[in-house]
């Protein structure tokens, strides 16, 4: 019996298995605990959680044991997320940082009340983030939209139009688009022994060879556990806040032990007696954590499916970015004062969720 046939059987038997199987215990999960794979793969934890990781991918979720099969349920992300902050350094107007909008399908925004406008131009490439947009006035309402994806796309979806009220009068925003990806779809797996070594086969990843268990990599496993701890802490707090430096690098709340709120500036200032900080952060501006802004998550006022791009549509896009001809007009972030010779010092976040810190090096 091949793996595709086995996957189909699991799907057909899922309702029966779910009702007949006893709840798994920690001892059951410990049979499978470990890191499977190398630069990409999956980690199974003894509390029934998992981490699917790889290039630009880090997805946590729960898994269940049904006889010899494993059923995986990734944590679902909201399509859009909006965070606001009162930035006292902005005398007039407002600022918005766009995260994730350069990935996936076209997205549109109404940030000024004048109409919907595409975030990135068609066929945009050669991105230079972070993507920060500044404009006059302070918006009363934000509209975010993405068109429908046909059944031929995976995953297919309805068109979405979400609106947010800016009741608090925030003038500094972080806007997130969590582009639908197959990594957030449920999948199945099984662990088996091959040549005396454990491997895991997954229905959607790793091919027929699967991922091999790496029991000896204690250092990397420790880093994975630390990463999970930070994620779980943010998840428990429902990710209602985010702490961000002036270049929109997100820092986990756990790192704020040495920070104190300066109410006049509305900034969390780090207490540091290290005279080398200035020299270090001169060459590492994107990592600078000495002054952090606290952003608060804004709940959507309305979520509309199959709404289409109603109302006026503005020409052009918020950001323009191309390679080759026309690249002189492309967006480039100019917030960094000090550039390394011959290159930029910014580093794009590879993980969309606000509560996920940068992954450990593998």
Short mmCIF file of C-alpha atoms in Angstrom, two decimals:
data_model
loop_
_atom_site.label_atom_id
_atom_site.label_comp_id
_atom_site.label_asym_id
_atom_site.label_seq_id
_atom_site.Cartn_x
_atom_site.Cartn_y
_atom_site.Cartn_z
CA UNK A 1 0.00 0.00 0.00
CA UNK A 2 1.50 3.35 -1.01
CA UNK A 3 1.45 6.50 1.15
CA UNK A 4 -1.17 8.30 -0.92
CA UNK A 5 -3.58 5.40 -0.45
CA UNK A 6 -2.86 5.35 3.29
CA UNK A 7 -3.54 9.11 3.50
CA UNK A 8 -6.92 8.67 1.82
CA UNK A 9 -7.81 5.87 4.24
CA UNK A 10 -6.90 8.08 7.21
CA UNK A 11 -9.18 10.83 5.92
CA UNK A 12 -12.09 8.41 5.45
CA UNK A 13 -11.64 6.84 8.86
CA UNK A 14 -11.04 10.09 10.75
CA UNK A 15 -14.58 10.44 12.23
CA UNK A 16 -14.50 6.83 13.47
CA UNK A 17 -11.02 7.12 14.92
CA UNK A 18 -11.76 10.42 16.65
CA UNK A 19 -14.73 8.96 18.49
CA UNK A 20 -13.16 5.61 19.39
CA UNK A 21 -9.63 6.63 20.36
CA UNK A 22 -8.80 7.31 24.01
CA UNK A 23 -7.20 10.70 24.74
CA UNK A 24 -3.41 10.57 24.43
CA UNK A 25 -1.28 11.08 27.53
CA UNK A 26 2.16 12.63 27.94
CA UNK A 27 3.63 9.13 27.91
CA UNK A 28 2.07 8.53 24.49
CA UNK A 29 3.51 11.79 23.14
CA UNK A 30 6.96 11.04 24.55
CA UNK A 31 7.23 8.07 22.16
CA UNK A 32 7.33 10.55 19.29
CA UNK A 33 9.09 13.56 20.89
CA UNK A 34 12.08 14.95 19.01
CA UNK A 35 13.32 16.91 16.03
CA UNK A 36 12.87 15.24 12.67
CA UNK A 37 14.84 16.75 9.80
CA UNK A 38 17.69 19.22 9.48
CA UNK A 39 17.34 22.59 7.74
CA UNK A 40 13.66 21.78 7.31
CA UNK A 41 11.45 19.33 9.14
CA UNK A 42 9.17 19.04 12.13
CA UNK A 43 9.56 19.03 15.91
CA UNK A 44 7.16 16.99 18.04
CA UNK A 45 6.89 18.04 21.68
CA UNK A 46 5.72 15.92 24.61
CA UNK A 47 2.73 18.18 25.35
CA UNK A 48 1.01 17.46 22.04
CA UNK A 49 2.38 20.51 20.24
CA UNK A 50 4.46 20.57 17.06
CA UNK A 51 6.58 22.98 15.03
CA UNK A 52 6.83 22.69 11.25
CA UNK A 53 9.89 24.64 10.14
CA UNK A 54 11.92 25.44 7.05
CA UNK A 55 12.91 28.35 4.82
CA UNK A 56 10.55 31.27 5.60
CA UNK A 57 8.31 28.81 7.46
CA UNK A 58 7.59 28.35 11.15
CA UNK A 59 4.17 26.94 12.00
CA UNK A 60 3.14 25.75 15.46
CA UNK A 61 0.09 23.65 16.20
CA UNK A 62 -1.40 20.63 17.97
CA UNK A 63 -1.18 17.00 16.95
CA UNK A 64 -3.30 14.03 17.97
CA UNK A 65 -2.45 10.35 18.12
CA UNK A 66 -4.91 7.96 16.50
CA UNK A 67 -3.59 4.39 16.67
CA UNK A 68 -0.34 4.57 14.67
CA UNK A 69 -1.34 7.72 12.82
CA UNK A 70 -0.67 11.36 13.73
CA UNK A 71 -3.15 14.11 12.88
CA UNK A 72 -1.78 17.68 12.73
CA UNK A 73 -3.79 20.87 13.28
CA UNK A 74 -1.72 24.05 12.70
CA UNK A 75 -2.55 27.21 14.67
CA UNK A 76 -4.73 29.29 12.41
CA UNK A 77 -3.76 32.90 11.73
CA UNK A 78 -6.06 35.80 11.07
CA UNK A 79 -5.90 36.95 7.46
CA UNK A 80 -5.25 40.54 8.57
CA UNK A 81 -3.93 41.99 11.83
CA UNK A 82 -3.73 45.67 12.81
CA UNK A 83 -1.75 47.15 15.72
CA UNK A 84 -1.77 50.80 16.79
CA UNK A 85 0.52 53.11 18.79
CA UNK A 86 0.47 56.76 19.85
CA UNK A 87 3.76 57.99 18.42
CA UNK A 88 4.66 61.28 20.08
CA UNK A 89 7.56 61.85 17.69
CA UNK A 90 5.11 62.34 14.80
CA UNK A 91 3.98 65.95 14.88
CA UNK A 92 1.44 65.62 12.07
CA UNK A 93 0.12 62.80 9.95
CA UNK A 94 0.57 59.09 10.48
CA UNK A 95 2.84 56.18 9.65
CA UNK A 96 2.17 52.53 8.82
CA UNK A 97 4.46 49.53 8.53
CA UNK A 98 3.29 46.75 6.17
CA UNK A 99 4.33 43.18 7.01
CA UNK A 100 3.65 40.20 4.75
CA UNK A 101 1.95 42.18 1.98
CA UNK A 102 4.81 41.48 -0.42
CA UNK A 103 3.89 37.78 -0.29
CA UNK A 104 0.95 35.98 -1.81
CA UNK A 105 -1.96 37.44 -3.77
CA UNK A 106 -2.80 41.13 -4.40
CA UNK A 107 -3.96 43.13 -1.38
CA UNK A 108 -5.70 46.49 -1.12
CA UNK A 109 -6.02 49.14 1.57
CA UNK A 110 -8.02 52.26 2.35
CA UNK A 111 -5.90 54.18 4.85
CA UNK A 112 -7.10 57.70 4.10
CA UNK A 113 -10.82 57.37 3.41
CA UNK A 114 -10.26 58.29 -0.24
CA UNK A 115 -10.66 54.79 -1.67
CA UNK A 116 -9.03 51.37 -1.99
CA UNK A 117 -5.51 51.21 -3.36
CA UNK A 118 -3.29 48.27 -4.16
CA UNK A 119 -0.48 47.81 -1.60
CA UNK A 120 2.17 46.58 -4.08
CA UNK A 121 2.28 46.97 -7.83
CA UNK A 122 1.56 44.01 -10.07
CA UNK A 123 4.57 41.67 -10.50
CA UNK A 124 6.47 43.46 -7.73
CA UNK A 125 9.89 42.05 -6.83
CA UNK A 126 13.33 43.04 -5.46
CA UNK A 127 11.91 44.07 -2.10
CA UNK A 128 13.78 46.34 0.30
CA UNK A 129 11.98 46.33 3.66
CA UNK A 130 10.79 47.25 6.12
CA UNK A 131 7.93 48.84 4.19
CA UNK A 132 6.96 52.09 5.90
CA UNK A 133 4.35 54.48 4.49
CA UNK A 134 3.79 58.03 5.75
CA UNK A 135 0.88 60.33 4.94
CA UNK A 136 -0.91 63.43 6.20
CA UNK A 137 -3.91 63.30 8.52
CA UNK A 138 -4.92 60.54 10.93
CA UNK A 139 -7.32 57.89 9.68
CA UNK A 140 -10.64 57.21 11.40
CA UNK A 141 -11.06 53.83 9.74
CA UNK A 142 -8.85 51.30 7.96
CA UNK A 143 -10.07 48.98 5.21
CA UNK A 144 -8.09 45.91 4.08
CA UNK A 145 -9.09 43.62 1.24
CA UNK A 146 -7.93 40.75 -0.92
CA UNK A 147 -9.73 39.30 -3.94
CA UNK A 148 -11.04 35.77 -4.20
CA UNK A 149 -8.69 32.95 -5.19
CA UNK A 150 -10.25 30.41 -7.58
CA UNK A 151 -10.60 26.71 -6.87
CA UNK A 152 -7.52 26.06 -9.02
CA UNK A 153 -5.42 27.84 -6.38
CA UNK A 154 -4.40 26.23 -3.09
CA UNK A 155 -5.87 27.12 -0.77
CA UNK A 156 -8.93 28.55 -2.54
CA UNK A 157 -10.74 31.33 -0.68
CA UNK A 158 -13.48 33.92 -0.90
CA UNK A 159 -12.76 37.60 -1.37
CA UNK A 160 -12.28 39.38 1.95
CA UNK A 161 -12.92 42.96 3.09
CA UNK A 162 -12.09 43.82 6.71
CA UNK A 163 -12.63 47.19 8.40
CA UNK A 164 -11.10 48.60 11.60
CA UNK A 165 -12.13 51.66 13.62
CA UNK A 166 -9.35 53.88 14.94
CA UNK A 167 -11.31 54.99 18.03
CA UNK A 168 -8.12 55.57 20.03
CA UNK A 169 -6.67 57.97 17.47
CA UNK A 170 -3.46 55.99 16.86
CA UNK A 171 -1.03 57.57 14.41
CA UNK A 172 1.47 54.72 14.03
CA UNK A 173 0.35 51.32 12.75
CA UNK A 174 1.63 47.84 12.02
CA UNK A 175 -0.48 46.14 9.35
CA UNK A 176 -0.03 42.40 8.81
CA UNK A 177 -1.17 40.16 5.99
CA UNK A 178 -0.94 36.47 6.80
CA UNK A 179 -1.11 35.12 3.27
CA UNK A 180 -2.94 31.77 3.12
CA UNK A 181 -0.43 28.96 2.70
CA UNK A 182 -0.67 25.20 2.61
CA UNK A 183 1.44 25.07 5.79
CA UNK A 184 -1.67 26.17 7.70
CA UNK A 185 -3.82 23.35 6.34
CA UNK A 186 -4.40 20.23 8.47
CA UNK A 187 -2.27 17.23 7.51
CA UNK A 188 -1.46 13.66 8.60
CA UNK A 189 1.64 11.64 9.36
CA UNK A 190 3.14 8.45 10.75
CA UNK A 191 6.39 7.55 12.50
CA UNK A 192 8.11 4.31 11.50
CA UNK A 193 11.48 2.62 11.77
CA UNK A 194 13.80 2.39 8.77
CA UNK A 195 17.18 0.66 9.10
CA UNK A 196 16.83 0.91 12.86
CA UNK A 197 16.22 4.69 12.79
CA UNK A 198 12.97 6.59 13.28
CA UNK A 199 11.58 8.65 10.43
CA UNK A 200 8.37 10.59 10.07
CA UNK A 201 6.36 10.66 6.85
CA UNK A 202 3.94 13.55 6.33
CA UNK A 203 1.14 13.78 3.82
CA UNK A 204 2.11 17.27 2.62
CA UNK A 205 5.86 17.59 3.24
CA UNK A 206 9.14 15.71 3.09
CA UNK A 207 8.26 13.37 0.22
CA UNK A 208 8.28 9.60 0.55
CA UNK A 209 11.63 9.64 2.33
CA UNK A 210 10.23 11.74 5.15
CA UNK A 211 12.35 13.31 7.88
CA UNK A 212 14.81 11.38 10.05
CA UNK A 213 14.91 11.79 13.83
CA UNK A 214 18.02 13.64 15.06
CA UNK A 215 18.31 12.55 18.71
CA UNK A 216 21.89 13.73 19.20
CA UNK A 217 21.39 17.42 18.40
CA UNK A 218 20.93 18.57 21.98
CA UNK A 219 21.89 22.20 21.36
CA UNK A 220 19.44 22.67 18.51
CA UNK A 221 16.72 20.89 20.47
CA UNK A 222 17.30 23.27 23.39
CA UNK A 223 16.96 26.23 21.03
CA UNK A 224 13.72 24.79 19.66
CA UNK A 225 12.36 24.48 23.20
CA UNK A 226 13.30 28.10 23.94
CA UNK A 227 11.64 29.20 20.73
CA UNK A 228 8.49 27.27 21.66
CA UNK A 229 8.53 28.83 25.14
CA UNK A 230 8.56 32.34 23.67
CA UNK A 231 5.81 31.48 21.21
CA UNK A 232 3.64 29.91 23.92
CA UNK A 233 4.10 32.97 26.13
CA UNK A 234 2.91 35.25 23.35
CA UNK A 235 0.07 32.90 22.49
CA UNK A 236 -1.10 32.82 26.11
CA UNK A 237 -1.22 36.63 26.05
CA UNK A 238 -3.34 36.37 22.87
CA UNK A 239 -0.76 38.51 21.09
CA UNK A 240 -2.67 41.67 21.95
CA UNK A 241 0.51 43.73 22.21
CA UNK A 242 3.77 44.01 20.32
CA UNK A 243 7.04 45.71 21.29
CA UNK A 244 8.85 47.17 18.31
CA UNK A 245 11.89 49.38 17.73
CA UNK A 246 11.96 52.40 15.43
CA UNK A 247 12.74 50.17 12.42
CA UNK A 248 9.77 47.88 13.19
CA UNK A 249 11.81 44.94 14.41
CA UNK A 250 9.58 42.98 16.82
CA UNK A 251 10.97 41.93 20.20
CA UNK A 252 9.38 39.32 22.51
CA UNK A 253 7.86 40.69 25.69
CA UNK A 254 10.17 38.41 27.67
CA UNK A 255 13.08 40.68 26.70
CA UNK A 256 11.58 43.75 28.43
CA UNK A 257 12.84 42.96 31.94
CA UNK A 258 15.32 45.85 31.79
CA UNK A 259 12.97 48.39 30.20
CA UNK A 260 10.95 51.13 31.88
CA UNK A 261 8.12 53.22 30.42
CA UNK A 262 8.92 56.86 29.69
CA UNK A 263 5.40 58.33 29.68
CA UNK A 264 6.50 61.61 28.07
CA UNK A 265 7.87 59.81 25.04
CA UNK A 266 5.54 56.79 25.26
CA UNK A 267 8.59 54.57 24.87
CA UNK A 268 10.00 51.68 26.88
CA UNK A 269 13.59 52.70 27.58
CA UNK A 270 16.24 50.11 28.35
CA UNK A 271 18.32 50.56 31.50
CA UNK A 272 21.84 49.83 30.31
CA UNK A 273 25.17 50.91 31.70
CA UNK A 274 27.11 49.50 28.77
CA UNK A 275 29.10 52.28 27.11
CA UNK A 276 29.65 50.06 24.08
CA UNK A 277 25.95 50.06 23.16
CA UNK A 278 26.20 53.13 20.95
CA UNK A 279 29.09 51.70 18.97
CA UNK A 280 27.41 48.30 18.62
CA UNK A 281 24.03 49.62 17.50
CA UNK A 282 25.64 52.03 15.07
CA UNK A 283 26.47 48.95 12.98
CA UNK A 284 23.36 46.99 14.02
CA UNK A 285 20.56 49.53 13.90
CA UNK A 286 17.86 47.00 13.03
CA UNK A 287 18.67 45.12 16.28
CA UNK A 288 18.52 48.22 18.49
CA UNK A 289 16.31 47.47 21.53
CA UNK A 290 17.14 50.52 23.67
CA UNK A 291 13.81 52.27 22.93
CA UNK A 292 10.74 50.17 22.12
CA UNK A 293 7.23 51.21 21.13
CA UNK A 294 4.25 49.30 22.49
CA UNK A 295 1.56 48.53 19.91
CA UNK A 296 -1.95 47.40 20.84
CA UNK A 297 -3.96 45.06 18.66
CA UNK A 298 -7.15 46.54 17.16
CA UNK A 299 -10.05 44.15 16.71
CA UNK A 300 -11.76 44.22 13.30
CA UNK A 301 -15.07 46.07 13.22
CA UNK A 302 -16.40 43.92 10.38
CA UNK A 303 -15.30 40.94 8.28
CA UNK A 304 -17.03 40.59 4.94
CA UNK A 305 -16.69 37.66 2.56
CA UNK A 306 -17.42 37.88 -1.16
CA UNK A 307 -17.52 41.65 -0.71
CA UNK A 308 -15.29 42.47 -3.66
CA UNK A 309 -13.44 45.77 -3.95
CA UNK A 310 -16.44 48.02 -3.40
CA UNK A 311 -16.26 51.81 -3.64
CA UNK A 312 -13.68 53.97 -5.33
CA UNK A 313 -10.38 52.41 -6.39
CA UNK A 314 -7.30 54.61 -6.60
CA UNK A 315 -4.70 54.25 -9.32
CA UNK A 316 -1.19 53.06 -8.63
CA UNK A 317 0.00 51.36 -5.45
CA UNK A 318 1.26 52.29 -2.00
CA UNK A 319 4.65 50.73 -2.79
CA UNK A 320 6.34 50.24 -6.15
CA UNK A 321 9.18 47.75 -6.50
CA UNK A 322 10.73 46.15 -9.61
CA UNK A 323 14.07 44.79 -10.74
CA UNK A 324 15.86 46.02 -13.85
CA UNK A 325 14.17 48.73 -15.88
CA UNK A 326 12.32 51.15 -13.64
CA UNK A 327 14.14 50.03 -10.50
CA UNK A 328 15.26 53.62 -9.85
CA UNK A 329 11.64 54.32 -8.83
CA UNK A 330 11.46 51.34 -6.48
CA UNK A 331 10.77 51.78 -2.79
CA UNK A 332 13.78 51.69 -0.47
CA UNK A 333 13.59 52.03 3.29
CA UNK A 334 15.58 55.12 4.30
CA UNK A 335 15.25 54.89 8.07
CA UNK A 336 18.72 53.50 8.68
CA UNK A 337 21.34 56.20 9.18
CA UNK A 338 24.34 53.94 8.87
CA UNK A 339 24.74 51.49 6.00
CA UNK A 340 27.37 48.81 5.69
CA UNK A 341 29.72 49.40 2.72
CA UNK A 342 28.16 48.04 -0.46
CA UNK A 343 24.99 46.74 1.15
CA UNK A 344 22.02 47.33 3.39
CA UNK A 345 21.76 46.33 7.02
CA UNK A 346 18.05 45.56 7.17
CA UNK A 347 16.78 42.02 7.52
CA UNK A 348 13.24 41.05 6.67
CA UNK A 349 11.23 39.01 9.15
CA UNK A 350 10.70 35.55 7.68
CA UNK A 351 7.82 34.62 9.96
CA UNK A 352 4.52 36.40 9.75
CA UNK A 353 2.98 36.06 13.23
CA UNK A 354 3.83 38.88 15.62
CA UNK A 355 4.45 36.49 18.50
CA UNK A 356 7.07 34.36 16.77
CA UNK A 357 10.70 35.43 17.34
CA UNK A 358 13.40 34.91 14.65
CA UNK A 359 14.17 31.17 14.29
CA UNK A 360 17.34 29.65 15.74
CA UNK A 361 20.15 28.91 13.31
CA UNK A 362 20.15 25.29 12.20
#
